[in-house]
Amino acid sequence: MLDKQVYEIADFISENHQPKPLDLVKYFLETDDATATVEVEEKPEPVETVNEQPLTDEDLSIELKAFRLAQSKKENVKAYLIFYNSTLDELVAEKPSTSDELLKISGFGKVKVEKYGAEIVEIIKKYV
């Protein structure tokens, strides 16, 4: 087959391709028995507990990542420009409670402390 013919076939397929919708529920649950039904188990409603679990370092890490992502979107920059993962790990380990302590974290200088310090310290205070 010539290259020209291959390109013509590819162009034809590309131009005439119509995606076929796929109902995965029907596909996986289809049976021969037309009267078969599928029982859907309802999820239990969340129960409010009086004794909440203590917040962990992992929770702090997740909240700081969410803060970093929100700031990066707000400023239209990459998340690592707000602070690196290594800086995040150090924030979780050290848990600075003041702007002065935050200055001791690698990756934080006066500018970043002025820009993000108050919010980061407020986040961390919930985990101390």
PDB file of N, CA and C in Angstrom, residues 4-65:
ATOM      1  N   LYS A   4       0.369   7.416   0.186  1.00  0.00           N
ATOM      2  CA  LYS A   4      -0.762   8.277  -0.164  1.00  0.00           C
ATOM      3  C   LYS A   4      -2.077   7.597   0.200  1.00  0.00           C
ATOM      4  N   GLN A   5      -2.174   6.305  -0.078  1.00  0.00           N
ATOM      5  CA  GLN A   5      -3.394   5.564   0.223  1.00  0.00           C
ATOM      6  C   GLN A   5      -3.617   5.464   1.742  1.00  0.00           C
ATOM      7  N   VAL A   6      -2.567   5.257   2.487  1.00  0.00           N
ATOM      8  CA  VAL A   6      -2.660   5.166   3.948  1.00  0.00           C
ATOM      9  C   VAL A   6      -3.160   6.483   4.518  1.00  0.00           C
ATOM     10  N   TYR A   7      -2.617   7.592   4.028  1.00  0.00           N
ATOM     11  CA  TYR A   7      -3.053   8.911   4.493  1.00  0.00           C
ATOM     12  C   TYR A   7      -4.518   9.177   4.134  1.00  0.00           C
ATOM     13  N   GLU A   8      -4.935   8.745   2.940  1.00  0.00           N
ATOM     14  CA  GLU A   8      -6.331   8.930   2.541  1.00  0.00           C
ATOM     15  C   GLU A   8      -7.262   8.146   3.465  1.00  0.00           C
ATOM     16  N   ILE A   9      -6.889   6.936   3.787  1.00  0.00           N
ATOM     17  CA  ILE A   9      -7.696   6.111   4.690  1.00  0.00           C
ATOM     18  C   ILE A   9      -7.750   6.750   6.082  1.00  0.00           C
ATOM     19  N   ALA A  10      -6.615   7.196   6.558  1.00  0.00           N
ATOM     20  CA  ALA A  10      -6.566   7.833   7.881  1.00  0.00           C
ATOM     21  C   ALA A  10      -7.414   9.098   7.903  1.00  0.00           C
ATOM     22  N   ASP A  11      -7.335   9.898   6.872  1.00  0.00           N
ATOM     23  CA  ASP A  11      -8.147  11.117   6.783  1.00  0.00           C
ATOM     24  C   ASP A  11      -9.633  10.779   6.765  1.00  0.00           C
ATOM     25  N   PHE A  12     -10.005   9.755   5.995  1.00  0.00           N
ATOM     26  CA  PHE A  12     -11.404   9.347   5.922  1.00  0.00           C
ATOM     27  C   PHE A  12     -11.917   8.916   7.296  1.00  0.00           C
ATOM     28  N   ILE A  13     -11.153   8.096   7.972  1.00  0.00           N
ATOM     29  CA  ILE A  13     -11.551   7.630   9.310  1.00  0.00           C
ATOM     30  C   ILE A  13     -11.657   8.811  10.262  1.00  0.00           C
ATOM     31  N   SER A  14     -10.684   9.678  10.218  1.00  0.00           N
ATOM     32  CA  SER A  14     -10.667  10.848  11.102  1.00  0.00           C
ATOM     33  C   SER A  14     -11.883  11.744  10.875  1.00  0.00           C
ATOM     34  N   GLU A  15     -12.245  11.967   9.621  1.00  0.00           N
ATOM     35  CA  GLU A  15     -13.371  12.840   9.286  1.00  0.00           C
ATOM     36  C   GLU A  15     -14.716  12.215   9.606  1.00  0.00           C
ATOM     37  N   ASN A  16     -14.825  10.907   9.509  1.00  0.00           N
ATOM     38  CA  ASN A  16     -16.118  10.239   9.647  1.00  0.00           C
ATOM     39  C   ASN A  16     -16.318   9.546  10.990  1.00  0.00           C
ATOM     40  N   HIS A  17     -15.377   9.640  11.852  1.00  0.00           N
ATOM     41  CA  HIS A  17     -15.495   8.971  13.152  1.00  0.00           C
ATOM     42  C   HIS A  17     -16.574   9.639  14.001  1.00  0.00           C
ATOM     43  N   GLN A  18     -17.492   8.853  14.494  1.00  0.00           N
ATOM     44  CA  GLN A  18     -18.532   9.335  15.397  1.00  0.00           C
ATOM     45  C   GLN A  18     -18.415   8.539  16.697  1.00  0.00           C
ATOM     46  N   PRO A  19     -18.060   9.195  17.808  1.00  0.00           N
ATOM     47  CA  PRO A  19     -17.939   8.450  19.048  1.00  0.00           C
ATOM     48  C   PRO A  19     -19.283   7.846  19.457  1.00  0.00           C
ATOM     49  N   LYS A  20     -19.231   6.643  19.910  1.00  0.00           N
ATOM     50  CA  LYS A  20     -20.441   5.946  20.319  1.00  0.00           C
ATOM     51  C   LYS A  20     -20.547   6.040  21.837  1.00  0.00           C
ATOM     52  N   PRO A  21     -21.663   6.592  22.337  1.00  0.00           N
ATOM     53  CA  PRO A  21     -21.798   6.687  23.792  1.00  0.00           C
ATOM     54  C   PRO A  21     -21.867   5.290  24.398  1.00  0.00           C
ATOM     55  N   LEU A  22     -21.271   5.148  25.553  1.00  0.00           N
ATOM     56  CA  LEU A  22     -21.215   3.856  26.209  1.00  0.00           C
ATOM     57  C   LEU A  22     -21.830   3.977  27.579  1.00  0.00           C
ATOM     58  N   ASP A  23     -22.900   3.238  27.811  1.00  0.00           N
ATOM     59  CA  ASP A  23     -23.550   3.214  29.114  1.00  0.00           C
ATOM     60  C   ASP A  23     -22.906   2.081  29.908  1.00  0.00           C
ATOM     61  N   LEU A  24     -21.968   2.429  30.782  1.00  0.00           N
ATOM     62  CA  LEU A  24     -21.221   1.407  31.516  1.00  0.00           C
ATOM     63  C   LEU A  24     -22.100   0.609  32.455  1.00  0.00           C
ATOM     64  N   VAL A  25     -23.108   1.245  33.040  1.00  0.00           N
ATOM     65  CA  VAL A  25     -24.001   0.522  33.945  1.00  0.00           C
ATOM     66  C   VAL A  25     -24.722  -0.575  33.172  1.00  0.00           C
ATOM     67  N   LYS A  26     -25.276  -0.197  32.031  1.00  0.00           N
ATOM     68  CA  LYS A  26     -25.975  -1.180  31.198  1.00  0.00           C
ATOM     69  C   LYS A  26     -25.006  -2.258  30.717  1.00  0.00           C
ATOM     70  N   TYR A  27     -23.807  -1.854  30.332  1.00  0.00           N
ATOM     71  CA  TYR A  27     -22.815  -2.787  29.806  1.00  0.00           C
ATOM     72  C   TYR A  27     -22.437  -3.843  30.830  1.00  0.00           C
ATOM     73  N   PHE A  28     -22.187  -3.415  32.082  1.00  0.00           N
ATOM     74  CA  PHE A  28     -21.720  -4.350  33.091  1.00  0.00           C
ATOM     75  C   PHE A  28     -22.852  -5.080  33.808  1.00  0.00           C
ATOM     76  N   LEU A  29     -24.034  -4.513  33.790  1.00  0.00           N
ATOM     77  CA  LEU A  29     -25.124  -5.131  34.529  1.00  0.00           C
ATOM     78  C   LEU A  29     -26.141  -5.822  33.628  1.00  0.00           C
ATOM     79  N   GLU A  30     -25.893  -5.839  32.327  1.00  0.00           N
ATOM     80  CA  GLU A  30     -26.815  -6.453  31.391  1.00  0.00           C
ATOM     81  C   GLU A  30     -26.871  -7.954  31.645  1.00  0.00           C
ATOM     82  N   THR A  31     -28.105  -8.505  31.685  1.00  0.00           N
ATOM     83  CA  THR A  31     -28.263  -9.952  31.888  1.00  0.00           C
ATOM     84  C   THR A  31     -29.207 -10.484  30.824  1.00  0.00           C
ATOM     85  N   ASP A  32     -29.301 -11.789  30.741  1.00  0.00           N
ATOM     86  CA  ASP A  32     -30.221 -12.411  29.800  1.00  0.00           C
ATOM     87  C   ASP A  32     -31.654 -12.306  30.310  1.00  0.00           C
ATOM     88  N   ASP A  33     -31.807 -12.249  31.617  1.00  0.00           N
ATOM     89  CA  ASP A  33     -33.126 -12.168  32.232  1.00  0.00           C
ATOM     90  C   ASP A  33     -33.622 -10.724  32.192  1.00  0.00           C
ATOM     91  N   ALA A  34     -34.648 -10.468  31.413  1.00  0.00           N
ATOM     92  CA  ALA A  34     -35.146  -9.110  31.251  1.00  0.00           C
ATOM     93  C   ALA A  34     -35.792  -8.571  32.517  1.00  0.00           C
ATOM     94  N   THR A  35     -36.157  -9.460  33.439  1.00  0.00           N
ATOM     95  CA  THR A  35     -36.819  -9.003  34.662  1.00  0.00           C
ATOM     96  C   THR A  35     -35.842  -8.813  35.806  1.00  0.00           C
ATOM     97  N   ALA A  36     -34.575  -9.035  35.556  1.00  0.00           N
ATOM     98  CA  ALA A  36     -33.583  -8.901  36.624  1.00  0.00           C
ATOM     99  C   ALA A  36     -33.505  -7.449  37.075  1.00  0.00           C
ATOM    100  N   THR A  37     -33.354  -7.266  38.365  1.00  0.00           N
ATOM    101  CA  THR A  37     -33.220  -5.921  38.911  1.00  0.00           C
ATOM    102  C   THR A  37     -31.920  -5.836  39.685  1.00  0.00           C
ATOM    103  N   VAL A  38     -31.471  -4.646  39.830  1.00  0.00           N
ATOM    104  CA  VAL A  38     -30.236  -4.409  40.554  1.00  0.00           C
ATOM    105  C   VAL A  38     -30.590  -3.664  41.830  1.00  0.00           C
ATOM    106  N   GLU A  39     -30.155  -4.206  42.942  1.00  0.00           N
ATOM    107  CA  GLU A  39     -30.401  -3.533  44.200  1.00  0.00           C
ATOM    108  C   GLU A  39     -29.231  -2.611  44.490  1.00  0.00           C
ATOM    109  N   VAL A  40     -29.565  -1.376  44.745  1.00  0.00           N
ATOM    110  CA  VAL A  40     -28.541  -0.391  45.052  1.00  0.00           C
ATOM    111  C   VAL A  40     -28.553  -0.170  46.554  1.00  0.00           C
ATOM    112  N   GLU A  41     -27.415  -0.383  47.143  1.00  0.00           N
ATOM    113  CA  GLU A  41     -27.310  -0.207  48.589  1.00  0.00           C
ATOM    114  C   GLU A  41     -27.162   1.278  48.905  1.00  0.00           C
ATOM    115  N   GLU A  42     -28.031   1.759  49.773  1.00  0.00           N
ATOM    116  CA  GLU A  42     -27.962   3.168  50.142  1.00  0.00           C
ATOM    117  C   GLU A  42     -26.819   3.386  51.116  1.00  0.00           C
ATOM    118  N   LYS A  43     -26.161   4.529  50.940  1.00  0.00           N
ATOM    119  CA  LYS A  43     -25.080   4.875  51.845  1.00  0.00           C
ATOM    120  C   LYS A  43     -25.678   5.418  53.131  1.00  0.00           C
ATOM    121  N   PRO A  44     -25.151   4.993  54.258  1.00  0.00           N
ATOM    122  CA  PRO A  44     -25.672   5.533  55.513  1.00  0.00           C
ATOM    123  C   PRO A  44     -25.323   7.012  55.631  1.00  0.00           C
ATOM    124  N   GLU A  45     -26.206   7.759  56.238  1.00  0.00           N
ATOM    125  CA  GLU A  45     -25.946   9.175  56.434  1.00  0.00           C
ATOM    126  C   GLU A  45     -24.837   9.333  57.450  1.00  0.00           C
ATOM    127  N   PRO A  46     -23.978  10.334  57.265  1.00  0.00           N
ATOM    128  CA  PRO A  46     -22.901  10.535  58.218  1.00  0.00           C
ATOM    129  C   PRO A  46     -23.457  10.863  59.602  1.00  0.00           C
ATOM    130  N   VAL A  47     -22.833  10.268  60.575  1.00  0.00           N
ATOM    131  CA  VAL A  47     -23.260  10.474  61.951  1.00  0.00           C
ATOM    132  C   VAL A  47     -22.347  11.511  62.580  1.00  0.00           C
ATOM    133  N   GLU A  48     -22.961  12.509  63.202  1.00  0.00           N
ATOM    134  CA  GLU A  48     -22.151  13.522  63.871  1.00  0.00           C
ATOM    135  C   GLU A  48     -21.649  12.936  65.184  1.00  0.00           C
ATOM    136  N   THR A  49     -20.360  13.078  65.390  1.00  0.00           N
ATOM    137  CA  THR A  49     -19.786  12.552  66.621  1.00  0.00           C
ATOM    138  C   THR A  49     -19.393  13.692  67.534  1.00  0.00           C
ATOM    139  N   VAL A  50     -19.492  13.417  68.808  1.00  0.00           N
ATOM    140  CA  VAL A  50     -19.121  14.420  69.794  1.00  0.00           C
ATOM    141  C   VAL A  50     -17.612  14.469  69.935  1.00  0.00           C
ATOM    142  N   ASN A  51     -16.981  13.317  69.969  1.00  0.00           N
ATOM    143  CA  ASN A  51     -15.525  13.233  70.115  1.00  0.00           C
ATOM    144  C   ASN A  51     -14.879  13.149  68.745  1.00  0.00           C
ATOM    145  N   GLU A  52     -14.381  14.267  68.256  1.00  0.00           N
ATOM    146  CA  GLU A  52     -13.711  14.270  66.967  1.00  0.00           C
ATOM    147  C   GLU A  52     -12.290  13.762  67.126  1.00  0.00           C
ATOM    148  N   GLN A  53     -11.786  13.166  66.042  1.00  0.00           N
ATOM    149  CA  GLN A  53     -10.413  12.682  66.045  1.00  0.00           C
ATOM    150  C   GLN A  53      -9.469  13.877  66.094  1.00  0.00           C
ATOM    151  N   PRO A  54      -8.358  13.758  66.811  1.00  0.00           N
ATOM    152  CA  PRO A  54      -7.391  14.858  66.826  1.00  0.00           C
ATOM    153  C   PRO A  54      -6.801  15.051  65.432  1.00  0.00           C
ATOM    154  N   LEU A  55      -6.486  16.285  65.138  1.00  0.00           N
ATOM    155  CA  LEU A  55      -5.904  16.600  63.840  1.00  0.00           C
ATOM    156  C   LEU A  55      -4.472  16.092  63.784  1.00  0.00           C
ATOM    157  N   THR A  56      -4.085  15.581  62.622  1.00  0.00           N
ATOM    158  CA  THR A  56      -2.761  14.991  62.468  1.00  0.00           C
ATOM    159  C   THR A  56      -1.873  15.861  61.588  1.00  0.00           C
ATOM    160  N   ASP A  57      -0.605  15.479  61.546  1.00  0.00           N
ATOM    161  CA  ASP A  57       0.336  16.170  60.657  1.00  0.00           C
ATOM    162  C   ASP A  57      -0.080  16.015  59.197  1.00  0.00           C
ATOM    163  N   GLU A  58      -0.678  14.871  58.875  1.00  0.00           N
ATOM    164  CA  GLU A  58      -1.140  14.657  57.505  1.00  0.00           C
ATOM    165  C   GLU A  58      -2.260  15.640  57.171  1.00  0.00           C
ATOM    166  N   ASP A  59      -3.155  15.890  58.131  1.00  0.00           N
ATOM    167  CA  ASP A  59      -4.217  16.876  57.923  1.00  0.00           C
ATOM    168  C   ASP A  59      -3.620  18.264  57.706  1.00  0.00           C
ATOM    169  N   LEU A  60      -2.606  18.603  58.490  1.00  0.00           N
ATOM    170  CA  LEU A  60      -1.940  19.896  58.337  1.00  0.00           C
ATOM    171  C   LEU A  60      -1.305  20.004  56.959  1.00  0.00           C
ATOM    172  N   SER A  61      -0.649  18.954  56.535  1.00  0.00           N
ATOM    173  CA  SER A  61      -0.019  18.940  55.221  1.00  0.00           C
ATOM    174  C   SER A  61      -1.053  19.156  54.121  1.00  0.00           C
ATOM    175  N   ILE A  62      -2.186  18.504  54.231  1.00  0.00           N
ATOM    176  CA  ILE A  62      -3.248  18.637  53.236  1.00  0.00           C
ATOM    177  C   ILE A  62      -3.777  20.067  53.214  1.00  0.00           C
ATOM    178  N   GLU A  63      -3.975  20.651  54.397  1.00  0.00           N
ATOM    179  CA  GLU A  63      -4.497  22.022  54.454  1.00  0.00           C
ATOM    180  C   GLU A  63      -3.487  23.028  53.902  1.00  0.00           C
ATOM    181  N   LEU A  64      -2.208  22.816  54.187  1.00  0.00           N
ATOM    182  CA  LEU A  64      -1.185  23.719  53.654  1.00  0.00           C
ATOM    183  C   LEU A  64      -1.076  23.580  52.131  1.00  0.00           C
ATOM    184  N   LYS A  65      -1.233  22.366  51.621  1.00  0.00           N
ATOM    185  CA  LYS A  65      -1.224  22.165  50.166  1.00  0.00           C
ATOM    186  C   LYS A  65      -2.415  22.864  49.527  1.00  0.00           C
TER     187      LYS A  65
END
